[in-house]
Amino acid sequence: DQQVKQNSPSLSVQEGRISILNCDYTNSMFDYFLWYKKYPAEGPTFLISISSIKDKNEDGRFTVFLNKSAKHLSLHIVPSQPGDSAVYFCAASARAGKLIFGQGTTLQVKP
Amino acid sequence: DAMVIQNPRYQVTQFGKPVTLSCSQTLNHNVMYWYQQKSSQAPKLLFHYYDKDFNNEADTPDNFQSRRPNTSFCFLDIRSPGLGDAAMYLCATSWTSTNEKLFFGSGTQLSVL
């Protein structure tokens, strides 16, 4: 039973446009959500997080939106840059429990 | 730079031959984690240490063991690797285990022949 799902294995976007990566979850107890970015041959690195008491968190070009009623979160990257090409994982936890990861979405930003 | 280091980057072992993967950290974090990631799948938590306290996930096979001799080092032992154990093994650390971001190593890609 996969509690965190990233249904799009890949996404291709033109440089300068918006990238939107989506993540759905099933456990209503999740109260903390994170996005990680992974380049080839490197480990995942933390990108941005959001608590369930918020519906939006912004950090530079990266914004995470949380829709609790739909159990959906999304990561927006504006404007997208070629260096953003990577695998993006969303993750969630409930009451300070372990992180549950999605399968990842591979983003390709074309120059 | 403070970091999480995993050795080796690639490991090849034979079916049934014990193998040990290592992880070290210079962040002085209390918590160390081992994740298994198979191709195109989500990283799956195997176990973690909070300081010296070992926490095993319920569905982690007995074939997988871990040791943490000190704050800096943590080892993953696979007693009798099977073909299904071929995967990327990621070590991660965090200061506490409460909703904190994890710091990952680069991973060890394990092949089982």
XYZ file of N, CA, C and O in Angstrom, chain A:
444
model
N 0.853 -1.190 0.000
C 0.000 0.000 0.000
C 0.890 1.242 0.000
O 1.552 1.537 0.985
N 0.873 1.962 -1.123
C 1.750 3.107 -1.254
C 1.027 4.340 -0.744
O 0.030 4.769 -1.328
N 1.531 4.912 0.329
C 0.855 6.037 0.962
C 1.177 7.369 0.311
O 0.443 8.336 0.494
N 2.296 7.430 -0.398
C 2.703 8.650 -1.088
C 2.956 8.288 -2.549
O 3.770 7.406 -2.831
N 2.260 8.967 -3.432
C 2.350 8.604 -4.854
C 2.702 9.809 -5.710
O 2.110 10.877 -5.566
N 3.649 9.588 -6.596
C 3.959 10.566 -7.620
C 3.637 9.882 -8.940
O 4.375 9.021 -9.404
N 2.519 10.232 -9.481
C 1.972 9.475 -10.613
C 2.640 9.772 -11.945
O 2.455 9.030 -12.909
N 3.395 10.868 -12.012
C 4.094 11.189 -13.259
C 5.558 10.801 -13.125
O 6.301 11.452 -12.393
N 5.993 9.764 -13.833
C 7.405 9.361 -13.720
C 8.359 10.409 -14.289
O 9.513 10.504 -13.843
N 7.877 11.194 -15.251
C 8.762 12.164 -15.877
C 7.988 13.388 -16.326
O 6.764 13.343 -16.544
N 8.731 14.482 -16.465
C 8.160 15.759 -16.897
C 9.229 16.504 -17.683
O 10.387 16.568 -17.240
N 8.840 17.065 -18.810
C 9.773 17.851 -19.625
C 9.221 19.261 -19.789
O 8.045 19.440 -20.139
N 10.070 20.247 -19.518
C 9.641 21.647 -19.524
C 10.690 22.481 -20.250
O 11.899 22.182 -20.179
N 10.250 23.533 -20.885
C 11.181 24.448 -21.551
C 11.766 25.410 -20.514
O 11.076 25.841 -19.567
N 13.032 25.733 -20.689
C 13.693 26.705 -19.807
C 12.882 27.992 -19.740
O 12.388 28.496 -20.750
N 12.751 28.519 -18.510
C 12.024 29.768 -18.327
C 10.541 29.580 -18.014
O 9.902 30.504 -17.496
N 10.011 28.373 -18.316
C 8.596 28.128 -18.048
C 8.435 27.561 -16.640
O 9.395 27.310 -15.916
N 7.204 27.348 -16.250
C 6.916 26.798 -14.931
C 6.951 25.271 -14.965
O 6.476 24.657 -15.918
N 7.556 24.673 -13.942
C 7.495 23.222 -13.742
C 6.564 22.957 -12.576
O 6.683 23.611 -11.528
N 5.649 22.040 -12.746
C 4.729 21.666 -11.668
C 4.828 20.165 -11.443
O 4.518 19.369 -12.325
N 5.292 19.806 -10.267
C 5.411 18.397 -9.909
C 4.362 18.081 -8.857
O 4.181 18.839 -7.908
N 3.696 16.978 -9.037
C 2.554 16.637 -8.192
C 2.802 15.417 -7.313
O 3.586 14.524 -7.667
N 2.097 15.388 -6.201
C 2.243 14.307 -5.237
C 0.897 14.120 -4.532
O 0.268 15.100 -4.125
N 0.453 12.893 -4.418
C -0.787 12.572 -3.713
C -0.479 11.652 -2.539
O 0.438 10.836 -2.607
N -1.257 11.776 -1.490
C -1.057 10.914 -0.337
C -2.396 10.396 0.154
O -3.457 10.950 -0.152
N -2.338 9.316 0.895
C -3.576 8.682 1.342
C -3.784 8.774 2.847
O -4.912 8.666 3.317
N -2.715 8.977 3.596
C -2.809 8.966 5.054
C -3.167 10.350 5.576
O -2.365 11.277 5.503
N -4.355 10.500 6.118
C -4.800 11.805 6.599
C -4.045 12.240 7.866
O -4.176 13.384 8.306
N -3.249 11.338 8.431
C -2.474 11.689 9.621
C -1.171 12.399 9.270
O -0.494 12.938 10.152
N -0.790 12.391 8.007
C 0.434 13.086 7.613
C 0.304 14.566 7.949
O -0.706 15.206 7.634
N 1.344 15.122 8.595
C 1.272 16.515 8.983
C 2.518 17.307 8.582
O 2.651 18.485 8.935
N 3.418 16.650 7.883
C 4.647 17.345 7.473
C 5.061 16.760 6.140
O 5.092 15.535 5.971
N 5.401 17.657 5.199
C 5.688 17.220 3.837
C 6.977 17.883 3.357
O 7.229 19.060 3.662
N 7.763 17.128 2.618
C 9.050 17.642 2.146
C 9.241 17.275 0.676
O 8.679 16.285 0.193
N 10.058 18.064 0.006
C 10.516 17.728 -1.343
C 12.043 17.617 -1.309
O 12.730 18.441 -0.698
N 12.527 16.570 -1.984
C 13.953 16.362 -2.130
C 14.278 16.345 -3.622
O 13.478 15.904 -4.446
N 15.496 16.768 -3.920
C 15.989 16.751 -5.289
C 17.206 15.826 -5.347
O 18.045 15.831 -4.443
N 17.283 15.046 -6.419
C 18.400 14.106 -6.541
C 19.011 14.196 -7.929
O 18.335 13.948 -8.935
N 20.310 14.514 -7.958
C 21.077 14.456 -9.199
C 21.682 13.062 -9.334
O 21.881 12.366 -8.334
N 21.987 12.648 -10.569
C 22.638 11.348 -10.766
C 23.922 11.238 -9.960
O 24.673 12.212 -9.834
N 24.150 10.087 -9.398
C 25.362 9.776 -8.628
C 25.474 10.582 -7.335
O 26.552 10.638 -6.734
N 24.390 11.217 -6.925
C 24.386 11.923 -5.644
C 23.193 11.467 -4.824
O 22.221 10.938 -5.356
N 23.273 11.707 -3.515
C 22.124 11.414 -2.677
C 21.089 12.518 -2.777
O 21.378 13.629 -3.217
N 19.849 12.231 -2.360
C 18.821 13.278 -2.355
C 19.220 14.433 -1.434
O 19.838 14.209 -0.391
N 18.866 15.642 -1.814
C 19.099 16.809 -0.963
C 17.771 17.511 -0.703
O 16.905 17.598 -1.587
N 17.635 17.998 0.499
C 16.404 18.670 0.913
C 16.188 19.935 0.085
O 17.115 20.707 -0.164
N 14.941 20.145 -0.315
C 14.626 21.315 -1.130
C 13.710 22.289 -0.386
O 14.039 23.447 -0.187
N 12.568 21.804 0.045
C 11.584 22.669 0.685
C 10.600 21.799 1.451
O 10.414 20.619 1.116
N 9.987 22.365 2.495
C 9.033 21.594 3.284
C 7.809 22.442 3.597
O 7.807 23.663 3.400
N 6.766 21.787 4.083
C 5.555 22.489 4.495
C 4.869 21.707 5.592
O 4.802 20.468 5.543
N 4.397 22.439 6.577
C 3.620 21.833 7.642
C 2.147 21.853 7.259
O 1.716 22.699 6.485
N 1.386 20.945 7.857
C -0.041 20.856 7.502
C -0.851 22.058 7.976
O -2.013 22.211 7.592
N -0.260 22.919 8.809
C -0.991 24.105 9.250
C -0.931 25.214 8.196
O -1.601 26.238 8.326
N -0.114 24.995 7.178
C -0.007 25.968 6.101
C -0.545 25.374 4.805
O -0.676 24.155 4.668
N -0.813 26.234 3.837
C -1.178 25.722 2.524
C -0.190 26.156 1.447
O -0.322 25.754 0.282
N 0.802 26.930 1.841
C 1.786 27.395 0.867
C 3.083 27.726 1.597
O 3.076 28.293 2.693
N 4.194 27.374 0.955
C 5.495 27.786 1.456
C 6.384 28.097 0.260
O 6.423 27.339 -0.710
N 7.082 29.206 0.360
C 7.842 29.696 -0.787
C 9.308 29.876 -0.401
O 9.625 30.345 0.691
N 10.190 29.511 -1.324
C 11.617 29.719 -1.112
C 12.245 30.005 -2.464
O 12.559 29.086 -3.232
N 12.408 31.280 -2.765
C 12.982 31.664 -4.051
C 12.113 31.220 -5.210
O 10.927 31.559 -5.284
N 12.689 30.429 -6.096
C 11.942 29.977 -7.277
C 11.022 28.790 -6.974
O 10.254 28.363 -7.833
N 11.106 28.276 -5.778
C 10.378 27.061 -5.406
C 9.218 27.380 -4.457
O 9.400 28.081 -3.460
N 8.048 26.871 -4.801
C 6.873 27.035 -3.957
C 6.178 25.686 -3.823
O 5.984 24.995 -4.832
N 5.832 25.339 -2.605
C 5.067 24.102 -2.387
C 3.666 24.495 -1.939
O 3.492 25.376 -1.089
N 2.680 23.851 -2.541
C 1.280 24.072 -2.215
C 0.713 22.786 -1.618
O 0.975 21.699 -2.127
N -0.084 22.950 -0.568
C -0.699 21.800 0.080
C -2.214 21.957 0.077
O -2.735 22.965 0.555
N -2.893 20.972 -0.441
C -4.357 20.924 -0.437
C -4.768 19.719 0.403
O -4.801 18.592 -0.074
N -5.058 19.978 1.676
C -5.328 18.876 2.599
C -6.615 18.141 2.264
O -6.703 16.919 2.427
N -7.600 18.861 1.813
C -8.883 18.203 1.510
C -8.727 17.218 0.359
O -9.366 16.171 0.321
N -7.849 17.562 -0.577
C -7.612 16.680 -1.720
C -6.458 15.724 -1.472
O -6.176 14.866 -2.321
N -5.773 15.879 -0.338
C -4.572 15.084 -0.030
C -3.582 15.171 -1.193
O -3.124 14.154 -1.750
N -3.272 16.381 -1.529
C -2.441 16.647 -2.705
C -1.472 17.778 -2.395
O -1.839 18.768 -1.772
N -0.218 17.586 -2.829
C 0.714 18.703 -2.777
C 1.435 18.817 -4.103
O 1.520 17.845 -4.859
N 1.880 20.017 -4.372
C 2.582 20.251 -5.627
C 3.779 21.156 -5.379
O 3.791 21.969 -4.446
N 4.764 20.993 -6.219
C 5.969 21.817 -6.201
C 6.010 22.606 -7.504
O 5.958 22.009 -8.580
N 6.091 23.925 -7.367
C 6.183 24.789 -8.531
C 7.587 25.376 -8.602
O 8.098 25.885 -7.579
N 8.169 25.316 -9.775
C 9.483 25.904 -9.998
C 9.326 26.961 -11.093
O 8.952 26.648 -12.225
N 9.576 28.214 -10.699
C 9.417 29.307 -11.653
C 10.543 30.342 -11.485
O 10.717 30.854 -10.372
N 11.279 30.688 -12.536
C 11.297 30.002 -13.825
C 12.181 28.758 -13.762
O 13.120 28.702 -12.975
N 11.893 27.794 -14.572
C 12.698 26.572 -14.596
C 14.033 26.832 -15.289
O 14.106 27.588 -16.266
N 15.066 26.183 -14.776
C 16.404 26.331 -15.329
C 16.966 24.942 -15.656
O 16.591 23.962 -14.992
N 17.871 24.848 -16.626
C 18.446 23.537 -16.960
C 19.059 22.824 -15.755
O 18.990 21.599 -15.656
N 19.620 23.586 -14.822
C 20.200 22.992 -13.624
C 19.176 22.370 -12.691
O 19.541 21.674 -11.744
N 17.893 22.623 -12.949
C 16.831 22.009 -12.141
C 16.551 20.577 -12.598
O 15.787 19.862 -11.937
N 17.131 20.161 -13.699
C 16.914 18.803 -14.204
C 17.446 17.802 -13.187
O 18.642 17.790 -12.859
N 16.554 16.977 -12.664
C 16.887 16.053 -11.580
C 15.669 15.176 -11.299
O 14.615 15.356 -11.915
N 15.817 14.271 -10.371
C 14.674 13.498 -9.874
C 14.171 14.180 -8.604
O 14.969 14.525 -7.724
N 12.870 14.395 -8.529
C 12.268 15.055 -7.378
C 11.400 14.049 -6.618
O 10.522 13.403 -7.190
N 11.672 13.927 -5.313
C 10.904 13.039 -4.448
C 10.075 13.875 -3.485
O 10.585 14.814 -2.881
N 8.823 13.535 -3.329
C 8.076 14.086 -2.214
C 8.078 13.060 -1.089
O 8.245 11.859 -1.317
N 7.943 13.556 0.128
C 7.963 12.692 1.306
C 7.004 13.260 2.341
O 6.743 14.471 2.359
N 6.490 12.406 3.190
C 5.532 12.835 4.205
C 5.760 12.077 5.492
O 6.258 10.939 5.480
N 5.388 12.702 6.592
C 5.468 12.016 7.882
C 4.248 12.385 8.726
O 3.598 13.409 8.501
N 3.964 11.512 9.689
C 2.825 11.714 10.584
C 3.309 11.780 12.021
O 3.964 10.847 12.484
N 3.020 12.882 12.690
C 3.328 13.012 14.114
C 4.769 12.632 14.416
O 5.031 11.812 15.293
N 5.663 13.218 13.689
C 7.097 13.015 13.907
C 7.540 11.579 13.677
O 8.572 11.152 14.182
N 6.770 10.850 12.900
C 7.155 9.490 12.558
C 8.094 9.452 11.372
O 8.609 10.468 10.927
N 8.314 8.274 10.843
C 9.269 8.119 9.751
C 8.760 8.792 8.477
O 7.555 8.970 8.269
N 9.702 9.160 7.624
C 9.369 9.742 6.334
C 8.982 8.642 5.345
O 9.686 7.639 5.234
N 7.888 8.860 4.661
C 7.455 7.967 3.583
C 7.669 8.710 2.269
O 7.159 9.817 2.101
N 8.406 8.078 1.351
C 8.760 8.732 0.103
C 7.866 8.273 -1.040
O 7.366 7.140 -1.044
N 7.689 9.154 -2.011
C 7.099 8.780 -3.289
C 8.167 8.199 -4.198
O 9.348 8.158 -3.849
N 7.725 7.756 -5.390
C 8.661 7.071 -6.308
C 9.575 8.021 -7.052
O 10.553 7.599 -7.670
N 9.242 9.296 -7.039
C 10.077 10.259 -7.737
C 9.533 10.630 -9.109
O 8.863 9.824 -9.773
N 9.803 11.858 -9.522
C 9.492 12.353 -10.870
C 10.771 12.922 -11.453
O 11.429 13.755 -10.818
N 11.118 12.465 -12.641
C 12.308 12.982 -13.323
C 11.939 14.215 -14.124
O 11.102 14.152 -15.033
N 12.533 15.335 -13.761
C 12.280 16.595 -14.460
C 13.419 16.880 -15.427
O 14.592 16.807 -15.053
N 13.060 17.176 -16.655
C 14.045 17.612 -17.645
C 13.673 19.009 -18.090
O 12.563 19.243 -18.571
N 14.607 19.943 -17.909
C 14.390 21.317 -18.355
C 15.252 21.534 -19.586
O 16.484 21.482 -19.521
N 14.594 21.800 -20.688
C 15.304 21.930 -21.960
C 15.682 23.379 -22.222
O 14.865 24.276 -22.032
N 16.944 23.594 -22.651
C 17.388 24.984 -22.931
C 16.639 25.581 -24.109
O 16.148 24.880 -24.980
